[in-house]
Amino acid sequence: MVIIDEVYRNVIFDLPEHELTRLVECIKSAKEEDIETLKNKINRYEQKRRAEEALYQSMSPFRRLFAGRPASHHQAVEYMVHVKERFKKIDKIKSRIRELDHILDLLRTKDHPNRELLLSPELIREIRLLREREALSP
C-alpha cells in the first residue's frame, strides 16, 4: 500500500496492507482511550463541584455568611475550562475517529483498484511516530 500525502502529493510510505491496518487501529484505540480519559476528568470535576455545593448547603446560615464562595463568573469560567473545552476536544477526537474508520473501510475493501491511499499530513505524522516508537521498544 503506497501512502501519499494529500497536501503535497508526495509518496511517504510503502507499507503492507496488514501493517497499515494494524497501525491505524492502534491510533484509533489510542484516540478512544483519550476520549475516556477526558470523560473521567469531566466526571471527577462534576463530583468535586457537587461535593463542594453539598458542603456549602449543609453549613449553618451563620457559617455561610463567612464562608468564601467564588463569584458566579468565576464558576462559569471554571465550567468552561473543565467541561466545555473538554467536550470540544472530545468532538474533535470523534471526528478523527470517523476519519480513521473511513480509512479502515477503504483498507478492508478488496475492490480498491490502485493500492494508493491519500492521507492527511497529521495522520501520516501519527503513523510515523507510532512506527518509530515500535522500532525503539523491542
CSV table of C-alpha atoms in Angstrom, one decimal:
chain,number,residue,atom,x,y,z
A,1,MET,CA,0.0,0.0,0.0
A,2,VAL,CA,1.5,3.3,-1.1
A,3,ILE,CA,0.8,6.2,1.3
A,4,ILE,CA,0.6,9.6,-0.4
A,5,ASP,CA,0.4,13.0,1.4
A,6,GLU,CA,-2.9,14.5,0.3
A,7,VAL,CA,-1.5,18.1,0.5
A,8,TYR,CA,1.9,17.8,-1.3
A,9,ARG,CA,1.1,14.6,-3.2
A,10,ASN,CA,4.4,13.0,-2.2
A,11,VAL,CA,4.9,9.3,-1.7
A,12,ILE,CA,5.6,8.9,2.1
A,13,PHE,CA,5.5,5.2,2.8
A,14,ASP,CA,5.1,1.9,1.1
A,15,LEU,CA,3.6,-0.5,3.7
A,16,PRO,CA,1.9,-3.8,3.5
A,17,GLU,CA,-1.9,-3.5,4.0
A,18,HIS,CA,-2.0,-5.5,7.2
A,19,GLU,CA,0.7,-3.4,8.7
A,20,LEU,CA,-1.1,-0.2,7.8
A,21,THR,CA,-4.4,-1.6,9.1
A,22,ARG,CA,-2.7,-2.5,12.4
A,23,LEU,CA,-1.2,1.0,12.8
A,24,VAL,CA,-4.5,2.7,12.0
A,25,GLU,CA,-6.3,0.5,14.5
A,26,CYS,CA,-3.6,1.3,17.2
A,27,ILE,CA,-4.1,5.0,16.5
A,28,LYS,CA,-7.9,4.6,16.7
A,29,SER,CA,-7.7,2.8,20.1
A,30,ALA,CA,-5.4,5.5,21.5
A,31,LYS,CA,-7.9,8.1,20.4
A,32,GLU,CA,-10.7,6.2,22.1
A,33,GLU,CA,-8.6,6.0,25.3
A,34,ASP,CA,-8.1,9.8,25.1
A,35,ILE,CA,-11.9,10.2,25.0
A,36,GLU,CA,-12.3,8.0,28.1
A,37,THR,CA,-9.6,10.0,29.9
A,38,LEU,CA,-11.4,13.3,29.1
A,39,LYS,CA,-14.7,11.9,30.2
A,40,ASN,CA,-13.2,10.7,33.5
A,41,LYS,CA,-11.8,14.2,34.1
A,42,ILE,CA,-15.2,15.8,33.5
A,43,ASN,CA,-16.9,13.3,35.9
A,44,ARG,CA,-14.3,14.0,38.6
A,45,TYR,CA,-14.7,17.8,38.3
A,46,GLU,CA,-18.5,17.5,38.4
A,47,GLN,CA,-18.3,15.2,41.5
A,48,LYS,CA,-16.0,17.6,43.2
A,49,ARG,CA,-18.2,20.6,42.4
A,50,ARG,CA,-21.3,18.7,43.7
A,51,ALA,CA,-19.5,17.8,46.9
A,52,GLU,CA,-18.5,21.4,47.5
A,53,GLU,CA,-22.0,22.6,46.9
A,54,ALA,CA,-23.4,20.0,49.3
A,55,LEU,CA,-20.9,21.1,51.9
A,56,TYR,CA,-21.9,24.7,51.5
A,57,GLN,CA,-25.6,23.9,51.7
A,58,SER,CA,-25.1,21.9,54.9
A,59,MET,CA,-23.4,24.8,56.6
A,60,SER,CA,-25.4,26.9,59.1
A,61,PRO,CA,-26.6,30.3,57.8
A,62,PHE,CA,-24.1,32.0,60.2
A,63,ARG,CA,-21.1,30.0,58.8
A,64,ARG,CA,-22.3,30.6,55.2
A,65,LEU,CA,-22.1,34.3,55.9
A,66,PHE,CA,-18.4,34.0,56.5
A,67,ALA,CA,-17.6,31.2,54.0
A,68,GLY,CA,-15.9,32.4,50.9
A,69,ARG,CA,-17.7,31.4,47.8
A,70,PRO,CA,-16.4,32.1,44.3
A,71,ALA,CA,-18.2,34.6,42.2
A,72,SER,CA,-20.6,33.3,39.6
A,73,HIS,CA,-18.4,34.4,36.7
A,74,HIS,CA,-15.5,32.5,38.2
A,75,GLN,CA,-17.7,29.4,38.4
A,76,ALA,CA,-18.7,30.0,34.7
A,77,VAL,CA,-15.1,30.2,33.6
A,78,GLU,CA,-14.2,27.2,35.6
A,79,TYR,CA,-17.0,25.3,34.0
A,80,MET,CA,-15.8,26.3,30.5
A,81,VAL,CA,-12.3,25.2,31.2
A,82,HIS,CA,-13.1,21.9,32.9
A,83,VAL,CA,-16.2,20.8,31.0
A,84,LYS,CA,-17.0,22.8,27.8
A,85,GLU,CA,-13.4,22.8,26.4
A,86,ARG,CA,-13.1,19.1,27.1
A,87,PHE,CA,-16.3,18.3,25.3
A,88,LYS,CA,-14.9,20.3,22.3
A,89,LYS,CA,-11.8,18.2,22.4
A,90,ILE,CA,-13.9,15.0,22.5
A,91,ASP,CA,-15.8,16.2,19.4
A,92,LYS,CA,-12.6,16.8,17.6
A,93,ILE,CA,-11.3,13.3,18.5
A,94,LYS,CA,-14.5,11.7,17.4
A,95,SER,CA,-14.2,13.3,14.0
A,96,ARG,CA,-10.7,11.9,13.8
A,97,ILE,CA,-12.0,8.5,14.7
A,98,ARG,CA,-14.6,8.7,11.9
A,99,GLU,CA,-11.8,9.6,9.5
A,100,LEU,CA,-9.8,6.5,10.8
A,101,ASP,CA,-12.9,4.3,10.4
A,102,HIS,CA,-13.3,5.5,6.8
A,103,ILE,CA,-9.6,4.6,6.1
A,104,LEU,CA,-10.1,1.2,7.7
A,105,ASP,CA,-13.1,0.6,5.5
A,106,LEU,CA,-11.0,1.5,2.4
A,107,LEU,CA,-8.3,-0.9,3.5
A,108,ARG,CA,-10.7,-3.7,4.1
A,109,THR,CA,-12.4,-3.4,0.7
A,110,LYS,CA,-10.6,-5.6,-1.8
A,111,ASP,CA,-12.0,-4.0,-4.9
A,112,HIS,CA,-9.8,-0.9,-4.5
A,113,PRO,CA,-8.2,-0.7,-8.0
A,114,ASN,CA,-5.0,1.0,-7.2
A,115,ARG,CA,-3.2,0.4,-4.0
A,116,GLU,CA,-2.6,4.1,-3.2
A,117,LEU,CA,-4.1,5.9,-0.3
A,118,LEU,CA,-4.2,9.6,0.3
A,119,LEU,CA,-3.8,10.5,4.0
A,120,SER,CA,-3.7,13.8,5.8
A,121,PRO,CA,-0.3,15.1,7.0
A,122,GLU,CA,-1.3,14.8,10.6
A,123,LEU,CA,-2.3,11.1,10.2
A,124,ILE,CA,1.0,10.5,8.4
A,125,ARG,CA,2.8,12.1,11.3
A,126,GLU,CA,1.0,9.9,13.8
A,127,ILE,CA,1.8,6.7,11.8
A,128,ARG,CA,5.4,7.8,11.6
A,129,LEU,CA,5.6,8.4,15.3
A,130,LEU,CA,3.9,5.1,16.1
A,131,ARG,CA,6.4,3.2,13.8
A,132,GLU,CA,9.3,4.9,15.4
A,133,ARG,CA,8.0,4.2,18.9
A,134,GLU,CA,7.6,0.5,18.0
A,135,ALA,CA,11.1,0.4,16.4
A,136,LEU,CA,12.6,1.7,19.6
A,137,SER,CA,10.8,-0.6,22.0
A,138,PRO,CA,11.7,-4.3,21.1
